[in-house]
Coordinates of C-alpha atoms in Angstrom, one line a residue:
Chain A
X11 CA 7.7 -18.8 -14.9
X12 CA 8.5 -17.4 -11.5
X13 CA 9.3 -14.2 -13.2
X14 CA 6.5 -12.3 -11.6
X15 CA 7.7 -13.1 -8.2
X16 CA 11.2 -12.2 -9.0
X17 CA 10.3 -8.8 -10.3
X18 CA 7.7 -8.0 -7.6
X19 CA 4.5 -6.3 -8.4
X20 CA 6.0 -2.9 -8.9
X21 CA 4.1 -1.0 -6.3
X22 CA 2.3 2.2 -6.9
X23 CA 4.6 4.1 -4.7
X24 CA 7.5 3.1 -7.0
X25 CA 5.7 4.8 -9.9
X26 CA 4.9 7.9 -7.9
X27 CA 8.4 8.2 -6.7
X28 CA 9.8 7.7 -10.2
X29 CA 7.7 10.6 -11.4
X30 CA 8.7 12.9 -8.6
X31 CA 12.2 13.4 -9.9
X32 CA 13.9 13.0 -6.6
X33 CA 15.8 9.9 -7.8
X34 CA 19.4 9.8 -9.0
X35 CA 20.1 8.9 -12.5
X36 CA 21.2 5.4 -11.5
X37 CA 18.0 4.8 -9.5
X38 CA 15.9 6.0 -12.5
X39 CA 17.8 3.8 -14.8
X40 CA 17.2 0.8 -12.5
X41 CA 13.5 1.5 -12.5
X42 CA 13.5 2.0 -16.3
X43 CA 15.3 -1.3 -16.7
X44 CA 12.6 -2.9 -14.7
X45 CA 10.0 -1.3 -17.0
X46 CA 11.8 -2.6 -20.0
X47 CA 11.5 -6.1 -18.7
X48 CA 8.0 -5.6 -17.7
X49 CA 5.6 -4.4 -20.5
X50 CA 2.7 -4.4 -18.1
X51 CA 4.4 -1.9 -15.7
X52 CA 5.7 0.1 -18.6
X53 CA 2.3 0.6 -20.0
X54 CA 0.9 1.5 -16.6
X55 CA 3.6 4.1 -16.2
X56 CA 2.6 5.6 -19.5
X57 CA -1.0 5.7 -18.2
X58 CA 0.0 7.3 -14.9
X59 CA 1.9 10.1 -16.7
X60 CA -1.4 11.7 -17.8
X61 CA -2.8 12.2 -14.3
X62 CA -1.6 13.7 -11.0
X63 CA -0.6 11.6 -8.0
X64 CA -3.6 12.8 -6.1
X65 CA -5.9 11.6 -8.9
X66 CA -4.2 8.2 -9.0
X67 CA -4.5 7.8 -5.3
X68 CA -8.1 8.9 -5.2
X69 CA -9.1 6.6 -8.0
X70 CA -7.3 3.6 -6.6
X71 CA -8.6 4.0 -3.1
X72 CA -12.1 4.2 -4.5
X73 CA -11.5 1.2 -6.6
X74 CA -10.2 -0.7 -3.6
X75 CA -13.4 0.1 -1.8
X76 CA -15.4 -1.1 -4.8
X77 CA -13.4 -4.2 -5.0
X78 CA -13.9 -4.9 -1.3
X79 CA -17.5 -4.4 -1.7
X80 CA -17.6 -6.7 -4.6
X81 CA -15.7 -9.5 -2.9
X82 CA -17.4 -8.9 0.4
X83 CA -20.8 -9.5 -1.1
X84 CA -20.4 -13.2 -1.7
X85 CA -18.0 -13.9 1.0
X86 CA -20.7 -12.7 3.4
X87 CA -21.8 -16.2 3.9
X88 CA -21.2 -15.9 7.6
X89 CA -23.4 -18.3 9.4
X90 CA -26.5 -16.6 10.6
X91 CA -25.8 -17.5 14.2
X92 CA -22.6 -15.5 14.1
X93 CA -24.3 -12.7 12.4
X94 CA -26.9 -12.7 15.0
X95 CA -24.4 -12.7 17.8
X96 CA -22.6 -9.8 16.2
X97 CA -25.8 -7.9 15.9
X98 CA -26.5 -8.5 19.6
X99 CA -23.0 -7.4 20.5
X100 CA -23.5 -4.2 18.6
X101 CA -26.8 -3.6 20.2
X102 CA -25.4 -4.0 23.7
X103 CA -22.5 -1.8 22.9
X104 CA -24.8 0.9 21.7
X105 CA -26.7 0.7 24.9
X106 CA -23.4 0.9 26.9
X107 CA -22.3 3.7 24.8
X108 CA -25.4 5.7 25.4
X109 CA -25.4 4.9 29.1
X110 CA -21.9 6.1 29.3
X111 CA -22.9 9.3 27.7
X112 CA -25.7 9.8 30.1
X113 CA -23.7 9.1 33.1
X114 CA -21.0 11.4 32.2
X115 CA -22.5 14.7 33.3
X116 CA -22.8 13.4 36.8
X117 CA -19.2 12.5 36.8
X118 CA -17.8 15.8 35.8
X119 CA -20.3 18.6 35.6
X120 CA -17.9 21.4 35.0
X121 CA -16.3 20.1 31.8
X122 CA -18.2 21.5 28.9
X123 CA -16.6 19.6 26.1
X124 CA -16.9 16.1 27.4
X125 CA -19.6 15.1 25.0
X126 CA -17.2 15.1 22.2
X127 CA -14.7 13.0 23.8
X128 CA -16.2 9.5 23.7
X129 CA -16.5 10.0 20.0
X130 CA -12.8 10.6 19.7
X131 CA -12.0 7.5 21.6
X132 CA -14.1 5.5 19.3
X133 CA -12.5 7.1 16.3
X134 CA -9.0 6.1 17.3
X135 CA -9.9 2.6 18.3
X136 CA -8.7 0.7 15.3
X137 CA -5.2 1.6 16.4
X138 CA -5.6 -1.2 18.9
X139 CA -4.8 -3.5 16.2
X140 CA -1.5 -1.9 15.8
X141 CA -0.4 -2.9 19.2
X142 CA -0.3 -6.4 18.0
X143 CA 2.5 -5.6 15.7
X144 CA 4.5 -4.2 18.6
X145 CA 7.1 -6.9 18.8
X146 CA 7.8 -7.0 15.1
X147 CA 10.5 -5.1 13.3
X148 CA 8.3 -2.2 12.6
X149 CA 6.1 -1.5 15.5
X150 CA 3.8 1.3 16.0
X151 CA 1.9 3.1 18.7
X152 CA 4.0 2.3 21.7
X153 CA 2.8 4.1 24.7
X154 CA 4.2 7.6 25.1
X155 CA 5.9 8.3 28.3
X156 CA 3.3 9.1 30.9
X157 CA 3.0 12.9 31.1
X158 CA 2.5 13.0 34.9
X159 CA 3.3 10.8 37.8
X160 CA 0.5 8.6 39.1
X161 CA -0.6 9.3 42.6
X162 CA -0.7 6.6 45.3
X163 CA -3.1 3.9 44.2
X164 CA -5.9 2.9 46.3
X165 CA -6.6 -0.8 46.6
X166 CA -9.8 -0.3 44.6
X167 CA -7.8 1.3 41.8
X168 CA -5.4 -1.5 41.8
X169 CA -8.1 -4.0 41.4
X170 CA -9.4 -2.0 38.4
X171 CA -6.0 -1.7 37.0
X172 CA -5.5 -5.4 37.2
X173 CA -8.7 -5.9 35.4
X174 CA -7.7 -3.7 32.6
X175 CA -4.3 -5.4 32.5
X176 CA -5.6 -8.9 32.0
X177 CA -7.8 -7.7 29.2
X178 CA -4.9 -6.5 27.2
X179 CA -1.6 -4.8 27.8
X180 CA -1.8 -1.9 30.2
X181 CA -0.6 1.6 29.5
X182 CA 0.4 3.6 32.5
X183 CA -2.0 6.2 31.4
X184 CA -4.9 3.9 32.0
X185 CA -3.7 2.9 35.4
X186 CA -3.6 6.5 36.4
X187 CA -6.9 7.0 34.8
X188 CA -8.4 4.3 36.8
X189 CA -7.0 5.7 40.0
X190 CA -8.5 9.0 39.2
X191 CA -11.7 7.4 38.2
X192 CA -12.1 5.4 41.3
X193 CA -12.2 8.5 43.4
X194 CA -15.3 9.5 41.5
X195 CA -17.0 6.6 39.9
X196 CA -16.3 3.6 42.0
X197 CA -20.0 2.7 42.1
X198 CA -20.3 2.3 38.4
X199 CA -21.5 -1.1 37.6
X200 CA -19.2 -1.8 34.6
X201 CA -15.6 -1.5 35.1
X202 CA -15.0 -1.1 31.4
X203 CA -17.4 1.8 31.4
X204 CA -15.8 3.3 34.4
X205 CA -12.4 3.4 32.7
X206 CA -13.9 4.8 29.6
X207 CA -15.6 7.7 31.3
X208 CA -12.5 8.3 33.4
X209 CA -10.5 8.5 30.3
X210 CA -12.7 11.1 28.9
X211 CA -12.5 12.9 32.2
X212 CA -8.7 12.7 32.0
X213 CA -8.7 14.0 28.4
X214 CA -11.0 16.8 29.2
X215 CA -8.6 17.9 31.8
X216 CA -5.6 17.8 29.5
X217 CA -7.0 19.4 26.5
X218 CA -4.0 21.7 25.9
X219 CA -1.8 18.7 25.6
X220 CA -1.5 16.8 22.3
X221 CA -4.9 15.3 22.5
X222 CA -4.7 13.1 19.5
X223 CA -1.6 11.3 20.8
X224 CA -3.1 10.7 24.2
X225 CA -6.3 9.5 22.7
X226 CA -4.6 6.9 20.7
X227 CA -2.7 5.7 23.6
X228 CA -5.7 5.4 25.8
X229 CA -7.4 3.5 23.0
X230 CA -4.4 1.3 22.6
X231 CA -4.9 0.0 26.1
X232 CA -8.6 -0.6 25.9
X233 CA -10.0 -4.1 25.7
X234 CA -10.3 -5.5 22.2
X235 CA -13.8 -6.7 22.8
X236 CA -14.9 -3.4 24.0
X237 CA -13.4 -1.9 20.9
X238 CA -15.2 -4.3 18.6
X239 CA -18.5 -3.9 20.2
X240 CA -18.4 -0.1 20.1
X241 CA -18.4 -0.3 16.3
X242 CA -20.9 2.5 15.8
X243 CA -18.2 4.5 14.1
X244 CA -16.1 2.8 11.6
X245 CA -12.6 4.1 11.2
X246 CA -9.2 3.0 10.0
X247 CA -5.8 4.3 11.0
X248 CA -3.3 5.7 8.5
X249 CA -1.5 2.9 6.7
X250 CA 1.1 2.4 4.0
X251 CA -0.5 1.9 0.6
X252 CA 0.1 -1.9 0.4
X253 CA -0.4 -2.5 4.1
X254 CA 1.9 -2.7 7.0
X255 CA 3.3 -6.1 6.1
X256 CA 4.8 -4.9 2.8
X257 CA 5.9 -1.8 4.6
X258 CA 7.9 -3.9 7.0
X259 CA 9.4 -5.7 4.1
X260 CA 10.3 -2.4 2.6
X261 CA 12.0 -1.3 5.8
X262 CA 13.9 -4.5 6.1
X263 CA 15.2 -4.3 2.5
X264 CA 16.1 -0.6 2.6
X265 CA 17.3 0.0 6.1
X266 CA 20.9 1.1 6.2
X267 CA 22.3 0.8 9.7
X268 CA 24.7 3.7 10.2
X269 CA 26.7 1.6 12.7
X270 CA 26.5 -1.9 11.5
X271 CA 29.4 -2.8 13.9
X272 CA 27.1 -2.3 16.9
X273 CA 25.6 -5.6 17.8
X274 CA 22.9 -4.2 20.0
X275 CA 19.5 -3.1 18.8
X276 CA 18.7 0.6 18.4
X277 CA 15.2 2.0 18.2
X278 CA 14.0 5.2 16.5
X279 CA 10.5 6.4 17.1
X280 CA 9.1 9.0 14.9
X281 CA 5.7 10.6 14.7
X282 CA 4.2 12.2 11.7
X283 CA 0.8 13.4 10.4
X284 CA -0.7 11.7 7.4
X285 CA -2.8 14.3 5.7
X286 CA -5.9 13.6 3.7
X287 CA -4.1 14.0 0.5
X288 CA -1.6 11.3 1.6
X289 CA 1.2 13.7 2.2
X290 CA 3.3 13.3 5.3
X291 CA 3.8 16.3 7.6
X292 CA 5.2 17.3 10.9
X293 CA 7.8 14.6 11.1
X294 CA 9.2 14.5 14.6
X295 CA 11.8 12.2 16.1
X296 CA 10.6 11.2 19.5
X297 CA 13.3 8.8 20.4
X298 CA 16.6 8.1 18.8
X299 CA 20.1 7.0 19.7
X300 CA 21.7 9.6 17.5
X301 CA 21.5 11.9 14.5
X302 CA 22.5 9.3 11.9
X303 CA 19.7 7.0 13.1
X304 CA 17.1 9.8 13.0
X305 CA 18.3 10.7 9.5
X306 CA 18.0 7.1 8.3
X307 CA 14.5 6.7 9.8
X308 CA 13.4 9.9 8.1
X309 CA 14.9 8.9 4.8
X310 CA 13.1 5.5 5.0
X311 CA 9.8 7.2 5.6
X312 CA 10.2 9.8 2.9
X313 CA 11.3 7.4 0.2
X314 CA 8.9 4.7 1.4
X315 CA 5.4 3.8 0.1
X316 CA 2.7 6.4 0.0
X317 CA 0.5 6.5 3.0
X318 CA -3.2 6.2 3.0
X319 CA -4.9 8.6 5.3
X320 CA -6.9 7.5 8.3
X321 CA -10.7 7.3 7.6
X322 CA -13.8 7.8 9.7
X323 CA -16.8 6.3 8.1
X324 CA -15.1 6.2 4.8
X325 CA -14.0 9.8 4.9
X326 CA -10.3 10.6 4.9
X327 CA -9.1 12.4 8.0
X328 CA -5.8 13.8 9.1
X329 CA -4.2 11.7 11.8
X330 CA -0.9 11.4 13.6
X331 CA 1.0 8.2 13.3
X332 CA 3.7 6.8 15.5
X333 CA 6.3 4.6 13.9
X334 CA 9.0 2.6 15.5
X335 CA 12.0 1.4 13.5
X336 CA 14.5 -1.0 14.9
X337 CA 18.1 -1.1 13.8
X338 CA 19.6 -4.5 14.4
Chain B
X10 CA -3.2 -9.0 10.9
X11 CA -6.5 -7.5 11.8
X12 CA -4.8 -4.3 11.0
X13 CA -5.4 -4.2 7.3
X14 CA -9.0 -5.0 6.8
X15 CA -10.8 -7.5 9.0
X16 CA -11.0 -11.0 7.6
X17 CA -8.2 -10.4 5.2
X18 CA -6.1 -13.5 4.7
X19 CA -2.4 -13.6 4.8
X20 CA -1.3 -12.9 1.3
X21 CA -0.4 -16.0 -0.6
X22 CA 1.4 -16.3 -3.9
X23 CA -0.4 -15.7 -7.1
X24 CA -0.7 -19.4 -7.8
X25 CA -2.0 -20.2 -4.4
X26 CA -4.7 -17.5 -4.7
X27 CA -5.7 -18.7 -8.2
X28 CA -5.9 -22.2 -7.0
X29 CA -8.0 -21.2 -4.0
X30 CA -10.3 -19.3 -6.1
X31 CA -10.6 -22.0 -8.7
X32 CA -11.3 -24.6 -6.1
X33 CA -13.6 -22.7 -3.8
X34 CA -14.9 -19.8 -5.9
X35 CA -13.9 -17.6 -3.0
X36 CA -14.0 -14.0 -4.3
X37 CA -12.0 -12.9 -1.4
X38 CA -9.0 -14.8 -2.8
X39 CA -9.5 -13.3 -6.2
X40 CA -9.8 -9.9 -4.7
X41 CA -6.6 -10.3 -2.8
X42 CA -4.9 -11.4 -6.0
X43 CA -6.3 -8.6 -8.1
X44 CA -5.7 -5.9 -5.6
X45 CA -1.9 -6.4 -6.0
X46 CA -2.2 -5.6 -9.6
X47 CA -5.0 -3.1 -9.6
X48 CA -2.8 -0.1 -10.0
X49 CA -1.1 -1.6 -13.0
X50 CA -4.5 -2.5 -14.6
X51 CA -5.7 1.0 -13.9
X52 CA -2.5 2.5 -15.4
X53 CA -2.8 0.5 -18.6
X54 CA -6.5 1.4 -18.9
X55 CA -5.6 5.0 -18.4
X56 CA -3.1 4.7 -21.2
X57 CA -5.6 3.4 -23.7
X58 CA -8.9 4.9 -22.6
X59 CA -7.5 8.2 -21.6
X60 CA -10.2 8.9 -19.1
X61 CA -10.2 8.4 -15.4
X62 CA -13.8 7.3 -15.0
X63 CA -13.6 4.9 -17.9
X64 CA -10.4 3.5 -16.6
X65 CA -11.9 2.9 -13.2
X66 CA -15.0 1.3 -14.7
X67 CA -12.7 -0.9 -16.8
X68 CA -10.8 -2.0 -13.8
X69 CA -14.0 -3.3 -12.2
X70 CA -15.2 -4.9 -15.5
X71 CA -11.9 -6.7 -15.9
X72 CA -12.3 -8.1 -12.4
X73 CA -15.7 -9.5 -13.4
X74 CA -14.1 -10.9 -16.5
X75 CA -11.5 -12.7 -14.3
X76 CA -14.2 -14.3 -12.3
X77 CA -15.4 -16.0 -15.4
X78 CA -12.1 -16.5 -17.2
X79 CA -9.8 -17.8 -14.5
X80 CA -11.4 -21.1 -13.8
X81 CA -11.5 -21.9 -17.5
X82 CA -7.8 -21.3 -18.2
X83 CA -4.5 -22.7 -17.2
X84 CA -2.6 -19.6 -16.2
X85 CA 1.1 -20.0 -15.8
X86 CA 2.1 -16.4 -15.3
X87 CA -0.8 -14.4 -13.9
X88 CA 1.0 -11.1 -14.3
X89 CA 1.6 -11.3 -18.0
X90 CA -1.8 -13.0 -18.5
X91 CA -3.5 -10.1 -16.8
X92 CA -1.6 -7.6 -18.9
X93 CA -2.9 -9.3 -22.0
X94 CA -6.4 -9.4 -20.7
X95 CA -6.3 -5.8 -19.7
X96 CA -4.9 -4.5 -22.9
X97 CA -7.3 -6.5 -25.0
X98 CA -10.2 -5.4 -23.0
X99 CA -9.2 -1.8 -23.6
X100 CA -8.8 -2.3 -27.3
X101 CA -12.2 -4.0 -27.5
X102 CA -13.6 -1.0 -25.6
X103 CA -12.0 1.4 -28.1
X104 CA -13.2 -0.6 -31.0
X105 CA -16.8 -0.6 -29.7
X106 CA -16.6 3.2 -29.3
X107 CA -16.1 3.4 -33.0
X108 CA -13.6 6.1 -33.0
X109 CA -13.6 8.6 -35.8
X110 CA -9.9 8.5 -36.0
X111 CA -9.3 6.3 -38.9
X112 CA -5.7 5.7 -38.1
X113 CA -6.6 4.5 -34.7
X114 CA -9.3 2.3 -36.2
X115 CA -6.8 0.8 -38.5
X116 CA -4.4 0.1 -35.7
X117 CA -7.0 -1.4 -33.5
X118 CA -8.2 -3.7 -36.2
X119 CA -4.7 -4.9 -37.0
X120 CA -4.6 -8.4 -35.5
X121 CA -1.0 -7.9 -34.5
X122 CA -2.1 -5.2 -32.0
X123 CA -3.8 -7.7 -29.9
X124 CA -1.4 -9.3 -27.6
X125 CA -0.8 -12.9 -27.3
X126 CA 0.0 -14.5 -24.1
X127 CA 3.6 -15.5 -24.3
X128 CA 5.8 -13.5 -22.2
X129 CA 9.5 -14.0 -23.0
X130 CA 12.2 -11.7 -21.8
X131 CA 14.4 -10.0 -24.3
X132 CA 17.9 -11.3 -24.1
X133 CA 19.3 -7.9 -23.1
X134 CA 16.9 -7.6 -20.2
X135 CA 18.0 -10.9 -18.7
X136 CA 20.3 -10.2 -15.8
X137 CA 23.5 -11.6 -16.9
X138 CA 26.8 -10.6 -15.5
X139 CA 28.7 -11.7 -18.6
X140 CA 27.9 -10.0 -21.9
X141 CA 27.1 -12.5 -24.5
X142 CA 29.5 -12.4 -27.3
X143 CA 26.8 -12.6 -29.9
X144 CA 24.9 -9.9 -28.3
X145 CA 28.0 -7.7 -28.3
X146 CA 28.5 -8.2 -32.0
X147 CA 24.9 -7.5 -32.7
X148 CA 25.1 -4.3 -30.7
X149 CA 28.1 -3.3 -32.7
X150 CA 26.2 -3.4 -36.0
X151 CA 23.3 -1.3 -34.8
X152 CA 22.7 2.2 -36.1
X153 CA 24.7 4.8 -34.3
X154 CA 21.9 6.3 -32.2
X155 CA 20.4 3.0 -31.3
X156 CA 23.8 1.8 -30.3
X157 CA 24.5 4.8 -28.1
X158 CA 21.1 4.4 -26.4
X159 CA 21.6 0.7 -25.7
X160 CA 25.1 1.3 -24.4
X161 CA 24.2 4.2 -22.2
X162 CA 21.1 2.5 -20.9
X163 CA 22.3 -1.0 -20.3
X164 CA 26.0 -0.7 -19.7
X165 CA 26.4 2.8 -18.3
X166 CA 23.1 2.6 -16.4
X167 CA 21.9 6.0 -17.4
X168 CA 18.3 6.9 -17.2
X169 CA 16.2 8.1 -20.2
X170 CA 16.5 11.7 -19.1
X171 CA 20.3 11.6 -19.0
X172 CA 20.6 9.9 -22.3
X173 CA 18.1 12.3 -23.8
X174 CA 20.1 15.3 -22.8
X175 CA 23.4 13.8 -23.8
X176 CA 22.3 12.9 -27.2
X177 CA 20.1 16.0 -27.5
X178 CA 17.0 13.9 -28.1
X179 CA 13.5 13.8 -26.8
X180 CA 12.9 11.2 -24.1
X181 CA 10.3 9.4 -26.2
X182 CA 12.8 9.3 -29.0
X183 CA 15.3 7.6 -26.6
X184 CA 12.6 5.1 -25.7
X185 CA 11.8 4.3 -29.3
X186 CA 15.5 4.0 -30.2
X187 CA 15.8 1.4 -27.4
X188 CA 12.7 -0.4 -28.6
X189 CA 13.9 -0.5 -32.2
X190 CA 17.4 -1.5 -31.1
X191 CA 16.0 -4.3 -29.1
X192 CA 14.0 -5.5 -32.0
X193 CA 17.0 -5.4 -34.3
X194 CA 19.1 -7.2 -31.7
X195 CA 16.5 -10.0 -31.4
X196 CA 16.5 -10.5 -35.1
X197 CA 20.3 -10.4 -35.2
X198 CA 20.6 -12.9 -32.4
X199 CA 18.1 -15.3 -33.9
X200 CA 20.1 -15.2 -37.1
X201 CA 23.2 -15.9 -35.3
X202 CA 21.7 -18.8 -33.4
X203 CA 20.3 -20.2 -36.7
X204 CA 16.8 -19.8 -35.5
X205 CA 15.3 -17.9 -38.3
X206 CA 11.6 -18.2 -38.1

């Protein structure tokens, strides 16, 4: 009975989309036929009809949390040694974090809002994980083009930049940051620290610019260890309801290449904001080879799975997301 | 990978996850399995319990039930098995609430209401490119409205809504025509195949 695999699990977004009425008669019929085959999904659809999308999403995300809590309880049989190591890591990071905060005033006295900034960096950290997906079909959070030209790098700055680079991939933003940083904080004992504070320095200076975007890019280049250890604030990035993997599968299955005759690969990058009620707003095409491609990318996103908002300490927050779609 | 939730495994098939859970008792595997169906379970619970909080509680209770039940049973098709478990749980729930509505009581106490775990596709739902001759004949002898619903839905690929407006019927009426038609078709087909049970 491989039936269940054949018919898929009937994702929640399918139900929500079906209700929304923006499907053609044929599409509706296709979904209804699936329901006819699948009494489980049919009953579920009947159940969903009594509540709003928002309520469904709310309940399911709280259920997911409960489930994680439930399964996490027993699977928390991590050996004590590892647990202890983690605790130490956290402790060290807290110390670093505080140190960083204390040092900051001496770095840039005339910036009143800097205290907030380290927070924001921490908030956007989980985005780092996304960079790992970069080479896949759907890749997210590619660095935005550098907003200003780096000045001539001092040798010290280069050294720092190399350091950052071998930790992970390097955004040009960070290199510039480091150059700027060196001018001021070259005596700082921890390079990692230096780059963090310089980032905040940088951010403070470019507040008018789209801060969120820059923050996530800066974070994208930070070292993964540093990210893990500064775990004081727990946050997640926006993500498709069933995770990015199933989103990729969705894109693969539904992407219609407007010019299939082109053998080369085309890339469309769009950004959008995932609101706390899971709605998508402010859709912008950042990079696209042409209208048809942009249209298709937007269509995919609009018809795609529902997005879960980003969270900070379990609370949903609005956050911008950068999505890259490849047309092969 | 880290992206979803730390320490999440790569998703395996239902069977793999069930096996893993049965062998190791790893709740994470069961959680992974369950989370793929949670919205369905929740939807079905909503249908029967008609209350969001109760439905949410039921979803977690059913998970607890799975922890006990899965290792004891040989499950071929987790999806339909879970459907049965869910539905029966809700019915038990309703029964224990001792509803005042006698009709409902009657219905709940009818042994036929409780589902059995044997999921077989209706012949008309099987994806066949060729229309079975028997099936065609059976459709022909259906009542007019049932016939029209079946034809529109399965052969002209129209959705409930379209059929409803064409036949000037309620959408639910269309659904019940389809359901009744399918039941009649099944009986008809079994007779034709000499499998009267």
